PDB file of C-alpha atoms and ligand atoms in Angstrom:
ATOM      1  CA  UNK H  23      23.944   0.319  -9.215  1.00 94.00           C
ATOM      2  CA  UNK H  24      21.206   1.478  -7.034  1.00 98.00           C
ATOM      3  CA  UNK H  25      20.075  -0.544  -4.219  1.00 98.00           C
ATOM      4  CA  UNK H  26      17.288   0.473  -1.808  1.00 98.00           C
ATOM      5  CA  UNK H  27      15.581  -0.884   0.755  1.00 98.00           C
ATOM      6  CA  UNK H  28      11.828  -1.491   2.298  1.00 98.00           C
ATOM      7  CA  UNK H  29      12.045  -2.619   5.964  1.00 98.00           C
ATOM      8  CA  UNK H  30       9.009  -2.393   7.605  1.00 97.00           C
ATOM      9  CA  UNK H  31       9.046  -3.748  11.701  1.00 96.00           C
ATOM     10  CA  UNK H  32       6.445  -6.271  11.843  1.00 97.00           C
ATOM     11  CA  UNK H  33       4.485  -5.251  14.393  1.00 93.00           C
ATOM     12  CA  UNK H  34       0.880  -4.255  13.299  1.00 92.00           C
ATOM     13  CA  UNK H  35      -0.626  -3.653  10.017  1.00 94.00           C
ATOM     14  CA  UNK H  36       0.946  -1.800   7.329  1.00 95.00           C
ATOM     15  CA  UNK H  37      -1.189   0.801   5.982  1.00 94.00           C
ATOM     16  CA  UNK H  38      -1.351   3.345   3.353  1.00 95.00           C
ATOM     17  CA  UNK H  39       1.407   5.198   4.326  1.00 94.00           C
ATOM     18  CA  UNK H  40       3.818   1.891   4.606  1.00 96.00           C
ATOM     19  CA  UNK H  41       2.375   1.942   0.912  1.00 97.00           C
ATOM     20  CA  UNK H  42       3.327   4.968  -0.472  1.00 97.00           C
ATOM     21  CA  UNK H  43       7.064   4.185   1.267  1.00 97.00           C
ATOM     22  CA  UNK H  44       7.032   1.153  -0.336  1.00 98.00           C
ATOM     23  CA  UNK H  45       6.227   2.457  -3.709  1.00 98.00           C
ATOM     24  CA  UNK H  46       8.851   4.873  -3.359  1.00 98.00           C
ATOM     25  CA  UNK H  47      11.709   2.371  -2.693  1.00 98.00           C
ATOM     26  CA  UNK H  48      10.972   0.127  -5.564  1.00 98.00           C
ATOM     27  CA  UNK H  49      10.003   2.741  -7.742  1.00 98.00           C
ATOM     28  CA  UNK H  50      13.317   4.565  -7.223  1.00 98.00           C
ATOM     29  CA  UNK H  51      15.751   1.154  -7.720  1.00 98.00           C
ATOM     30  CA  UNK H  52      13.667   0.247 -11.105  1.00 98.00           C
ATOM     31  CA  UNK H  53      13.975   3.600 -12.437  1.00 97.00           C
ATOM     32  CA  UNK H  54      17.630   3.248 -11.968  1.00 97.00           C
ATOM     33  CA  UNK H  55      17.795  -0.575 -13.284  1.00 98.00           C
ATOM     34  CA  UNK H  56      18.576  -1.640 -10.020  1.00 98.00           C
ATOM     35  CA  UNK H  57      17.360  -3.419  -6.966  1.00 98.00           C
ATOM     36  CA  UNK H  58      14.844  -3.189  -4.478  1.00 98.00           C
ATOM     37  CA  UNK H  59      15.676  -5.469  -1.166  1.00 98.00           C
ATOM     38  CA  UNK H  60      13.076  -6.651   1.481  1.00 98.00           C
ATOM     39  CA  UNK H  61      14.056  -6.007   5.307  1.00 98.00           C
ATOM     40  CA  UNK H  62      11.678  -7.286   8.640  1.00 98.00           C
ATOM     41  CA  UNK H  63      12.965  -5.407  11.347  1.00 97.00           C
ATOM     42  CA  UNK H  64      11.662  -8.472  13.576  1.00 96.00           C
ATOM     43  CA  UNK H  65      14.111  -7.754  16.881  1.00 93.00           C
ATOM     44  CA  UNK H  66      11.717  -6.162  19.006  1.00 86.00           C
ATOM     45  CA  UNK H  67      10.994  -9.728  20.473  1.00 74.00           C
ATOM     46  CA  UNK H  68       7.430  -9.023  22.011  1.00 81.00           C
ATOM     47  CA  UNK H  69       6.038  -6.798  20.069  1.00 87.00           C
ATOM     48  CA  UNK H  70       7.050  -8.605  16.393  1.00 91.00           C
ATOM     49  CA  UNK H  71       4.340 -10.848  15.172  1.00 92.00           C
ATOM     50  CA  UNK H  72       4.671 -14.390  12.760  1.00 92.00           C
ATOM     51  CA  UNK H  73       0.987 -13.426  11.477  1.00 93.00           C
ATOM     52  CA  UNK H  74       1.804  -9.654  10.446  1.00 96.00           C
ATOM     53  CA  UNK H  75       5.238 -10.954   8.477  1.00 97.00           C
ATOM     54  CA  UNK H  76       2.709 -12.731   6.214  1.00 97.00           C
ATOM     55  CA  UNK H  77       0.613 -10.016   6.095  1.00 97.00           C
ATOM     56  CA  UNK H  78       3.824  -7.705   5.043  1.00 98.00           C
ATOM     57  CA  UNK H  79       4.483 -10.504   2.081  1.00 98.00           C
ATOM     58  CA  UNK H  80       1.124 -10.597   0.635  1.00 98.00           C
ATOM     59  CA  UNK H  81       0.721  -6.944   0.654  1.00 98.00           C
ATOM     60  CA  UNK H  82       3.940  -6.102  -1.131  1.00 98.00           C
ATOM     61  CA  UNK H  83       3.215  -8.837  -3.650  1.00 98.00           C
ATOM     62  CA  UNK H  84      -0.855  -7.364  -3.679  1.00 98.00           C
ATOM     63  CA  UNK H  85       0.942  -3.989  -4.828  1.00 98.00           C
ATOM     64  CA  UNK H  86       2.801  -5.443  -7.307  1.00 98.00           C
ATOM     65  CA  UNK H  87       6.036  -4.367  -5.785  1.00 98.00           C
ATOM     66  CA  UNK H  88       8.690  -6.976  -6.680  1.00 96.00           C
ATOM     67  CA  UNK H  89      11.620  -7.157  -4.890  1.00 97.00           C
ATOM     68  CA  UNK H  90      15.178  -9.078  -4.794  1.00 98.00           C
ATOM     69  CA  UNK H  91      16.263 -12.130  -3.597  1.00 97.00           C
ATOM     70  CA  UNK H  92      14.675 -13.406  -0.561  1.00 97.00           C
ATOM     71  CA  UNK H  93      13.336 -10.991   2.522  1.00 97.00           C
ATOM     72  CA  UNK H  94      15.829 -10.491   5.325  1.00 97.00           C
ATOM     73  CA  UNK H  95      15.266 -10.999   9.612  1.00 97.00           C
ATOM     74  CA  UNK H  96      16.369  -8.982  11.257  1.00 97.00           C
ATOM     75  CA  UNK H  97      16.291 -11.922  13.994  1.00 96.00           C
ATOM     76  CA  UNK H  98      18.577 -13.983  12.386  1.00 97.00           C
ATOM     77  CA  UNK H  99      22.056 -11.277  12.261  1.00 97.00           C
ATOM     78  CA  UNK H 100      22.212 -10.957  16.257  1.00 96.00           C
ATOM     79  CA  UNK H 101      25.591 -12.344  16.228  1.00 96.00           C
ATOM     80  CA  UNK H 102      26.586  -9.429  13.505  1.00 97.00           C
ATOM     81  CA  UNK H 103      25.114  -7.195  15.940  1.00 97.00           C
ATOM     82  CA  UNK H 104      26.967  -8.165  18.778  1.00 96.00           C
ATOM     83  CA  UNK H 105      29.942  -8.147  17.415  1.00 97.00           C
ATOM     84  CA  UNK H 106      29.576  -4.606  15.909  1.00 98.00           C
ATOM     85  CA  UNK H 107      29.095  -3.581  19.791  1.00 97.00           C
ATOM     86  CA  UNK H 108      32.047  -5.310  21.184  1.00 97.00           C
ATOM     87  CA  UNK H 109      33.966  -3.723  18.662  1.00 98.00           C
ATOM     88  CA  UNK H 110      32.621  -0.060  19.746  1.00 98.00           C
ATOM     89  CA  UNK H 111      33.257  -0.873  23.351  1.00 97.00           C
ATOM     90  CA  UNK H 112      37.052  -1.635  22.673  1.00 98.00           C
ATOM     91  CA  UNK H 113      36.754   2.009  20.849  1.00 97.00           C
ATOM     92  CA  UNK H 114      35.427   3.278  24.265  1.00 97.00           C
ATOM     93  CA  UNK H 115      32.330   4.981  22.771  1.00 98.00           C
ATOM     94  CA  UNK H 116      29.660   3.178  24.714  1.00 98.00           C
ATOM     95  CA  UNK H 117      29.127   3.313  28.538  1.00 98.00           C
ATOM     96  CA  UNK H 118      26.296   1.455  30.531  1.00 97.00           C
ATOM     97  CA  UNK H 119      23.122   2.953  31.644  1.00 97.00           C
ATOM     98  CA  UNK H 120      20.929   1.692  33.820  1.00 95.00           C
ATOM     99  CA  UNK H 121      18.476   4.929  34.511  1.00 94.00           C
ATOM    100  CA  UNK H 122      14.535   4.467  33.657  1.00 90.00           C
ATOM    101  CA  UNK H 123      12.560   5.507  31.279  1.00 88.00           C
ATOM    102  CA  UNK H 124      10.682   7.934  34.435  1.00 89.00           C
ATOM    103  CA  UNK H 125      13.596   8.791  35.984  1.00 89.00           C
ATOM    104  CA  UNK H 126      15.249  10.278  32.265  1.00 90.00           C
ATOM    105  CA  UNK H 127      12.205  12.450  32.097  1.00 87.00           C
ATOM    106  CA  UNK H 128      12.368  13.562  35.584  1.00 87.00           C
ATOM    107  CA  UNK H 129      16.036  14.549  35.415  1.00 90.00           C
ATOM    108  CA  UNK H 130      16.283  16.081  30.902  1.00 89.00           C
ATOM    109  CA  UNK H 131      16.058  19.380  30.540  1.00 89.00           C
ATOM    110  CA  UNK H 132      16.183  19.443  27.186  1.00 91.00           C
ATOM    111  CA  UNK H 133      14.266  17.183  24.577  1.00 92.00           C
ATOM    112  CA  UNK H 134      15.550  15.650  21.189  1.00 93.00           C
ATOM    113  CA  UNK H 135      13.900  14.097  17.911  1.00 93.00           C
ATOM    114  CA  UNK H 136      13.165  10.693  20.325  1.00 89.00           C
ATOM    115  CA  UNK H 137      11.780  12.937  23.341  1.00 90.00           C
ATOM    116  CA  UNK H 138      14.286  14.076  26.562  1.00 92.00           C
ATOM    117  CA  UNK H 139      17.736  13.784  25.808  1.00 94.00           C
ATOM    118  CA  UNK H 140      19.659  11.879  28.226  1.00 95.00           C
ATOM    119  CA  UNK H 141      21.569  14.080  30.750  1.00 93.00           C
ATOM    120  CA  UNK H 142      24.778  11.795  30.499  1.00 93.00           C
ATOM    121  CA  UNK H 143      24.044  10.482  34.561  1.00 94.00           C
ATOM    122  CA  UNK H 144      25.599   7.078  34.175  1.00 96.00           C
ATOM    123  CA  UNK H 145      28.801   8.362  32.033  1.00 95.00           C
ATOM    124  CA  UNK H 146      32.152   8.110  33.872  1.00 91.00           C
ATOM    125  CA  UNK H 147      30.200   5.782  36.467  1.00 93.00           C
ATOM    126  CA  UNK H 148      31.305   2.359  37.958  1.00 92.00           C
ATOM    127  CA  UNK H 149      28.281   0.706  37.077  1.00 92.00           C
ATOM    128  CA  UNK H 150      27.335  -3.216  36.734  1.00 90.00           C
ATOM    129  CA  UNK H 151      26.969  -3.883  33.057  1.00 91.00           C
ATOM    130  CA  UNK H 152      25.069  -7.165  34.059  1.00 91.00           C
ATOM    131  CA  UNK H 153      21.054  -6.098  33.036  1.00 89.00           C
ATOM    132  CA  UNK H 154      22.213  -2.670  31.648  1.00 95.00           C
ATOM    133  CA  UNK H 155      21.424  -0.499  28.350  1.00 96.00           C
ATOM    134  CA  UNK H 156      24.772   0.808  26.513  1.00 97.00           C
ATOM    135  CA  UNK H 157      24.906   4.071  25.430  1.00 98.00           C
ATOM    136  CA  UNK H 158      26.934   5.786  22.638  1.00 98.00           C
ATOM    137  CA  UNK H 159      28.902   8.827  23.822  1.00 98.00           C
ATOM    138  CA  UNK H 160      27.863  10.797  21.215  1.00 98.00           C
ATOM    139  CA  UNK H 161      30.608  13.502  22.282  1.00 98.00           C
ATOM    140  CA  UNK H 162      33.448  11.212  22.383  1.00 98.00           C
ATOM    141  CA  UNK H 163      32.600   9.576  19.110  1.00 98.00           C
ATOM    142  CA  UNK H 164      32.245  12.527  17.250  1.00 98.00           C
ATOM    143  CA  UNK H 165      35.885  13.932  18.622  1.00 98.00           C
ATOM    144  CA  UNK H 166      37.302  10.198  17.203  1.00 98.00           C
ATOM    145  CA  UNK H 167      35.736  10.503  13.951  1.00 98.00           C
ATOM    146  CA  UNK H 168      35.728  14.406  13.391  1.00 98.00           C
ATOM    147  CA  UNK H 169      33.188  16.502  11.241  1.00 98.00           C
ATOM    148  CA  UNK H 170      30.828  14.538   8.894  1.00 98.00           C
ATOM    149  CA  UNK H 171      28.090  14.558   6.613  1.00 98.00           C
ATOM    150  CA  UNK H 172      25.842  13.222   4.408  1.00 98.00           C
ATOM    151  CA  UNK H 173      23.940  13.382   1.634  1.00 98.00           C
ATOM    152  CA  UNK H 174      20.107  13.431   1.456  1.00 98.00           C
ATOM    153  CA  UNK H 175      18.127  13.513  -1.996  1.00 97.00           C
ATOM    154  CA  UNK H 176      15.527  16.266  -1.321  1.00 96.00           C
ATOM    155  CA  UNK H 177      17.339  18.280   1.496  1.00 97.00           C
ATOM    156  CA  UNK H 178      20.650  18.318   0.080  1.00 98.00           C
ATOM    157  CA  UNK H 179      23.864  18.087   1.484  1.00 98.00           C
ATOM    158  CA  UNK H 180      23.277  17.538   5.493  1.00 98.00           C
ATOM    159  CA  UNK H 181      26.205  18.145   8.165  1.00 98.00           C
ATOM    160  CA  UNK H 182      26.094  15.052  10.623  1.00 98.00           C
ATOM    161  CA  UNK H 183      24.836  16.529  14.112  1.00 98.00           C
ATOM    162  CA  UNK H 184      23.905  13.467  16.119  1.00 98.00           C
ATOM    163  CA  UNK H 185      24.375  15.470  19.191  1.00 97.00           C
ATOM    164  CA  UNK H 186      20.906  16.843  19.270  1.00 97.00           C
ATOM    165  CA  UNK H 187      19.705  12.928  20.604  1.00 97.00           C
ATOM    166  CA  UNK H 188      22.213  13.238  23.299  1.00 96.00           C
ATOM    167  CA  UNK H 189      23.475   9.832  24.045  1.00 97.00           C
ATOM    168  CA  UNK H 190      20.783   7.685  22.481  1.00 96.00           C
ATOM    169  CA  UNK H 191      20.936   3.553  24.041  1.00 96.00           C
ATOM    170  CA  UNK H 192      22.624   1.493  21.181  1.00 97.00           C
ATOM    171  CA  UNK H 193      21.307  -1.561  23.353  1.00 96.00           C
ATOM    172  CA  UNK H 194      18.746  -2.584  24.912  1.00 92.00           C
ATOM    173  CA  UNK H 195      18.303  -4.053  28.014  1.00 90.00           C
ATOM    174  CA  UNK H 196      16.380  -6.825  26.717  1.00 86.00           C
ATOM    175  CA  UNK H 197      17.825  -6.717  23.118  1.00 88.00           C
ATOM    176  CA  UNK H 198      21.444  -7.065  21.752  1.00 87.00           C
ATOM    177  CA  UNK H 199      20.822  -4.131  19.071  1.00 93.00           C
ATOM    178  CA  UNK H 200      18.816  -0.936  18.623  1.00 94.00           C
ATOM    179  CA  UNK H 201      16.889   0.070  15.615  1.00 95.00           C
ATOM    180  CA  UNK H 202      19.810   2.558  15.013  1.00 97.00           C
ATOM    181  CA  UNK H 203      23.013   0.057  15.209  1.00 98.00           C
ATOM    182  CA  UNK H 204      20.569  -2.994  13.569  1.00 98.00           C
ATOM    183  CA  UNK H 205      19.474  -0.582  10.675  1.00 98.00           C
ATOM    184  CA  UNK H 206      22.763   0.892   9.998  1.00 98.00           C
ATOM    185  CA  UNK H 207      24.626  -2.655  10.255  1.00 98.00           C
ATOM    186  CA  UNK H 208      22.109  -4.304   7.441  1.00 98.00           C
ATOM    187  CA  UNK H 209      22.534  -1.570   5.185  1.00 98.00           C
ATOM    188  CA  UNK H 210      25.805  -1.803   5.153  1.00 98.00           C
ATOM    189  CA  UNK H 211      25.580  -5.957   4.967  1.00 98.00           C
ATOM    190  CA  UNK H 212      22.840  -5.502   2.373  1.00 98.00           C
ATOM    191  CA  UNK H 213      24.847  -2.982   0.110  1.00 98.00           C
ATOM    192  CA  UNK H 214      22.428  -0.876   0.002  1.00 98.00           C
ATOM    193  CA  UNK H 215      23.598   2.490  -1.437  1.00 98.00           C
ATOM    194  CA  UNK H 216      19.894   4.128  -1.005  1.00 98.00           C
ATOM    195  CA  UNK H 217      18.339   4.642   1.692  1.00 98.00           C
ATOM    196  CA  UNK H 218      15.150   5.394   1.233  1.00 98.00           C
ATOM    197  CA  UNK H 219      12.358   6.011   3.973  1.00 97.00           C
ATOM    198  CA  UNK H 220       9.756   8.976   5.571  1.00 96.00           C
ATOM    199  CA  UNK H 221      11.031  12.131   6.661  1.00 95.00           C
ATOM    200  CA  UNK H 222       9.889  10.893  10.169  1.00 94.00           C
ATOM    201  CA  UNK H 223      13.209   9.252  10.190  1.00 96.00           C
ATOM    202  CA  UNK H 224      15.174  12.326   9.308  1.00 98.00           C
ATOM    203  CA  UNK H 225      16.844  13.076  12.258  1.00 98.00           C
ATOM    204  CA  UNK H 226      17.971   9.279  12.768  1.00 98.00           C
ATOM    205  CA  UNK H 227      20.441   9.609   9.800  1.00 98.00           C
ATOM    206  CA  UNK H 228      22.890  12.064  11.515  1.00 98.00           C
ATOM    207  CA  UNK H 229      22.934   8.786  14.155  1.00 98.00           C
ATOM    208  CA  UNK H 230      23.500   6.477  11.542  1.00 98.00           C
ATOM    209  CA  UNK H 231      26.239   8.347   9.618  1.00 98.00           C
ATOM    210  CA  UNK H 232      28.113   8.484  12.801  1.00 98.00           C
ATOM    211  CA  UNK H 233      28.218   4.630  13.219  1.00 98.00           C
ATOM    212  CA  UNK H 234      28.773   3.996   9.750  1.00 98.00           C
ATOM    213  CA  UNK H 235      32.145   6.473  10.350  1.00 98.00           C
ATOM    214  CA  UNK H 236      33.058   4.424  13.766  1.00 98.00           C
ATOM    215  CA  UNK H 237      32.542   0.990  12.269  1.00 98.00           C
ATOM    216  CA  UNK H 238      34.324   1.928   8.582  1.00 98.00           C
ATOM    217  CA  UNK H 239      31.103   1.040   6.850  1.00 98.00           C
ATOM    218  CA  UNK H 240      30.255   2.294   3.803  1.00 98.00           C
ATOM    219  CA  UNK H 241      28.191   5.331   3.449  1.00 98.00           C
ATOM    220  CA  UNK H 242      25.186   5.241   1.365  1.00 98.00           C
ATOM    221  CA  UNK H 243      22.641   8.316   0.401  1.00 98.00           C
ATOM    222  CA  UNK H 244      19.555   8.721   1.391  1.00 98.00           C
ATOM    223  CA  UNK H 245      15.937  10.445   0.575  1.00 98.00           C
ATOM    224  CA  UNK H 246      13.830  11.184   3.122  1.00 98.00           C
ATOM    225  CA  UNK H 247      10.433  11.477   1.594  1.00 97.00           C
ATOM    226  CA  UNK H 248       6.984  13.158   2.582  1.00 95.00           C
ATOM    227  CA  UNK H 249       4.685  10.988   5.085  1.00 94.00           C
ATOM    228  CA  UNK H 250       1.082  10.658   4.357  1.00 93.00           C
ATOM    229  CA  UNK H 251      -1.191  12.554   6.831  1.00 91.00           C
ATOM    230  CA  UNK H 252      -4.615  12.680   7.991  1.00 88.00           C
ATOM    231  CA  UNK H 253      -6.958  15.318   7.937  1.00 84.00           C
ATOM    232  CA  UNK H 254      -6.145  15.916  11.498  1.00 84.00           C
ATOM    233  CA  UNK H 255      -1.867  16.272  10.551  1.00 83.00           C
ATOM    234  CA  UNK H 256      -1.139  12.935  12.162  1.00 84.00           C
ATOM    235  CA  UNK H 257       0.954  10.403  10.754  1.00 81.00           C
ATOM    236  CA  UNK H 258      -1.207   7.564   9.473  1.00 79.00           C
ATOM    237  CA  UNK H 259      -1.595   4.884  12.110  1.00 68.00           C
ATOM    238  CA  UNK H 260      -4.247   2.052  11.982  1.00 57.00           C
ATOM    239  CA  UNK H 261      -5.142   3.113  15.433  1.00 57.00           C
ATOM    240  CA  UNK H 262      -6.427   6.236  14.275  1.00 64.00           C
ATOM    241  CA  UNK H 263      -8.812   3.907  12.126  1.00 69.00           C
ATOM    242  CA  UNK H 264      -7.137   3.980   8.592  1.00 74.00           C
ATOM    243  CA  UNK H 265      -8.081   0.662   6.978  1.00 85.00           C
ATOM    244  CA  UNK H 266      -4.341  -1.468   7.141  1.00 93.00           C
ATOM    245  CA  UNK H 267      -3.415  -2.952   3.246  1.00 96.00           C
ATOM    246  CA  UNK H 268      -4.557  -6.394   4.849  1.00 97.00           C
ATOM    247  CA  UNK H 269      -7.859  -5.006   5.093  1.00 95.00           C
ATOM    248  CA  UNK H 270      -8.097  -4.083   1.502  1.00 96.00           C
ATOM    249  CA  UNK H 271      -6.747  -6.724  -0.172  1.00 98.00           C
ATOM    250  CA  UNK H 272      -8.861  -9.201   1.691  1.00 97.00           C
ATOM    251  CA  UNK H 273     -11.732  -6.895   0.658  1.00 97.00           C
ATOM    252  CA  UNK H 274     -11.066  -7.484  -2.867  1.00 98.00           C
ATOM    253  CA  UNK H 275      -9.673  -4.140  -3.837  1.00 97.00           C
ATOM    254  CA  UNK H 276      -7.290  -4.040  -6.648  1.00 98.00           C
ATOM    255  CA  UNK H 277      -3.802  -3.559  -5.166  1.00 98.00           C
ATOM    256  CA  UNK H 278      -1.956  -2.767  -8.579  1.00 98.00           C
ATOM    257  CA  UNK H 279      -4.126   0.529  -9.078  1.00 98.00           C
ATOM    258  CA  UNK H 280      -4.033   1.682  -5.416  1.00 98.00           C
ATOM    259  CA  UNK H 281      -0.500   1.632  -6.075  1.00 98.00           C
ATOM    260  CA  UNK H 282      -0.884   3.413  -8.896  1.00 98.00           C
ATOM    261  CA  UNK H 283      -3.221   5.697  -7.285  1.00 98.00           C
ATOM    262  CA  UNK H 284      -0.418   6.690  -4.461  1.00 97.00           C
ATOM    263  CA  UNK H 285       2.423   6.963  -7.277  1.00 97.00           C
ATOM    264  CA  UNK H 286      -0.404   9.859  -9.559  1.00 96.00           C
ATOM    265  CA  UNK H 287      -0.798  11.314  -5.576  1.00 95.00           C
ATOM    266  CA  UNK H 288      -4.011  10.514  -5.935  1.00 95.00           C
ATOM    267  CA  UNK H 289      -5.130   9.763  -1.667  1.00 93.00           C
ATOM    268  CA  UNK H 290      -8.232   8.458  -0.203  1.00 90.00           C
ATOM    269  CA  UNK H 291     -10.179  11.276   1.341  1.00 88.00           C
ATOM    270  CA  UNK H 292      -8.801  13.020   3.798  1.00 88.00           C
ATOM    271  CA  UNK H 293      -5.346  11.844   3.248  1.00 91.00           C
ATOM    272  CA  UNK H 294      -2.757  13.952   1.935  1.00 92.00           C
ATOM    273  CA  UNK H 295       1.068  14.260   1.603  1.00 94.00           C
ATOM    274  CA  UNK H 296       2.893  16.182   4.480  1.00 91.00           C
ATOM    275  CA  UNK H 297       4.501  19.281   3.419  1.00 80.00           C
ATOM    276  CA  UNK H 298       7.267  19.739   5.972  1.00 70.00           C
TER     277      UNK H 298
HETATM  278  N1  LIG V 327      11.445  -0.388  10.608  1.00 62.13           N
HETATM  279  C1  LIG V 327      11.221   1.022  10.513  1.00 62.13           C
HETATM  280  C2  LIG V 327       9.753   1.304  10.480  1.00 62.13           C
HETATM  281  O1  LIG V 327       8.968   0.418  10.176  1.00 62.13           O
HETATM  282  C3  LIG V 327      11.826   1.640   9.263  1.00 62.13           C
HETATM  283  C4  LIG V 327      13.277   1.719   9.365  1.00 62.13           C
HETATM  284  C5  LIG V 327      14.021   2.347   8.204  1.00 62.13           C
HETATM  285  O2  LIG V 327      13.472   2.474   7.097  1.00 62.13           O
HETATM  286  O3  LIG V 327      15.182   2.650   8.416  1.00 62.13           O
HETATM  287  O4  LIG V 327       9.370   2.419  10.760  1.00 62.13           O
END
């Protein structure tokens, strides 16, 4: 059976372009007679908001985009997360970090899908875990597990090359989980067997693939699609003035057609579908 998955981070508005993701995950499971599940990726304590998790629910119901069983925090599967990272500690893949965000981009050379990649400074160091990030030694990990890949509905067959992030944080200083470990864990938790999301999120896959290898999860596909764009070639974003789903629907627009609408490709003006 397929299962996919919509998990939006609560954070600000959806928009359009949360829309036409959204579409794509239900549309995909019900095609296949199977199930669509609801994910808030709520960890990002200060930034996640009570009011836009309401917001999130009423749009998704607006679109007429059932889903499964009952929506899943993020917030609540800490202690899942934590023990997923004490179990890659006593694997030896994760080493504590305690460089800045300034002093990374003074000291990269090179930059990654997420910006500089991370020299390696703190690896090998005696360093206080007390107040520190972890990261994953990418290297290491990918001697343990050996060659992988995965599998990725548009692009094909993919080999895993989660070197080219360098050794991204797994956790945060302030958090007990990143968006990689927390994403990767839930699928695995939620069954889901496709993973379905924009092809902003690509690169994050070879990341995930490697985790789900070191933790013995199982390993899903996945189908990145197309993003919706602006005129301009950005990404959506509300603060580029796109009207968020909240906005229509409380202006009275009829949520079932704009669905319909995205799934015919048909865009508002000056929207469009990104062809990379
Ligand atoms: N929470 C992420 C976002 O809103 C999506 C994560 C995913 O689909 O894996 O961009």
């Amino acid at each position: 059976m397929i299962v996919t998955r919509f998990a939006p981070s609560p954070n600000g508005p959806l928009h359009l372009g949360h829309a036409y993701a959204a579409i794509i995950a239900h549309d995909l499971a019900r095609q296949a007679g199977g199930a669509l599940k609801l994910r808030i990726e709520d960890i990002d304590g200060p930034r996640s908001r009570a009011e836009f998790v309401e917001d999130i629910l009423a749009d998704i119901a607006w679109l007429g985009l059932g889903h499964d069983g009952e929506p899943v925090f993020q917030s609540t599967r800490l202690a899942a997360y934590e023990a997923a990272v004490a179990r890659l500690k006593a694997i030896g893949v994760l080493y504590p970090c305690t460089c800045t965000r300034a002093r990374i981009a003074g000291m990269a050379t090179r930059s990654g899908p997420d910006g500089p990649i991370y020299p390696g400074t703190c690896k090998g160091r005696d360093i206080d875990p007390v107040g520190a990030a972890w990261r994953l030694d990418v290297a290491k990990a990918m001697a343990i597990t050996g060659p992988l890949s995965w599998h990725d509905a548009l692009a094909g067959e993919q080999t895993c090359a989660p070197q080219i992030f360098g050794d991204i944080v797994l956790v945060r200083k302030d958090l007990p989980a990143s968006y990689h470990l927390a994403a990767t864990l839930d699928d695995a938790t939620d069954a889901i067997t496709l993973v379905t999301r924009g092809r902003d999120l690509f690169a994050a896959s070879h990341i995930h693939r490697l985790l789900q290898a070191l933790l013995e999860l199982p390993v899903p596909r996945w189908h990145h699609h197309a993003l919706l764009i602006e005129a301009s070639g950005e990404k959506l974003a509300k603060r580029r003035g796109s009207p968020s789903l909240a906005d229509r629907r409380r202006a009275g627009e009829d949520g079932r057609a704009l669905a319909d609408a995205l799934r015919g490709n048909r865009f508002p003006a000056g929207i469009s579908l990104s062809d990379v």
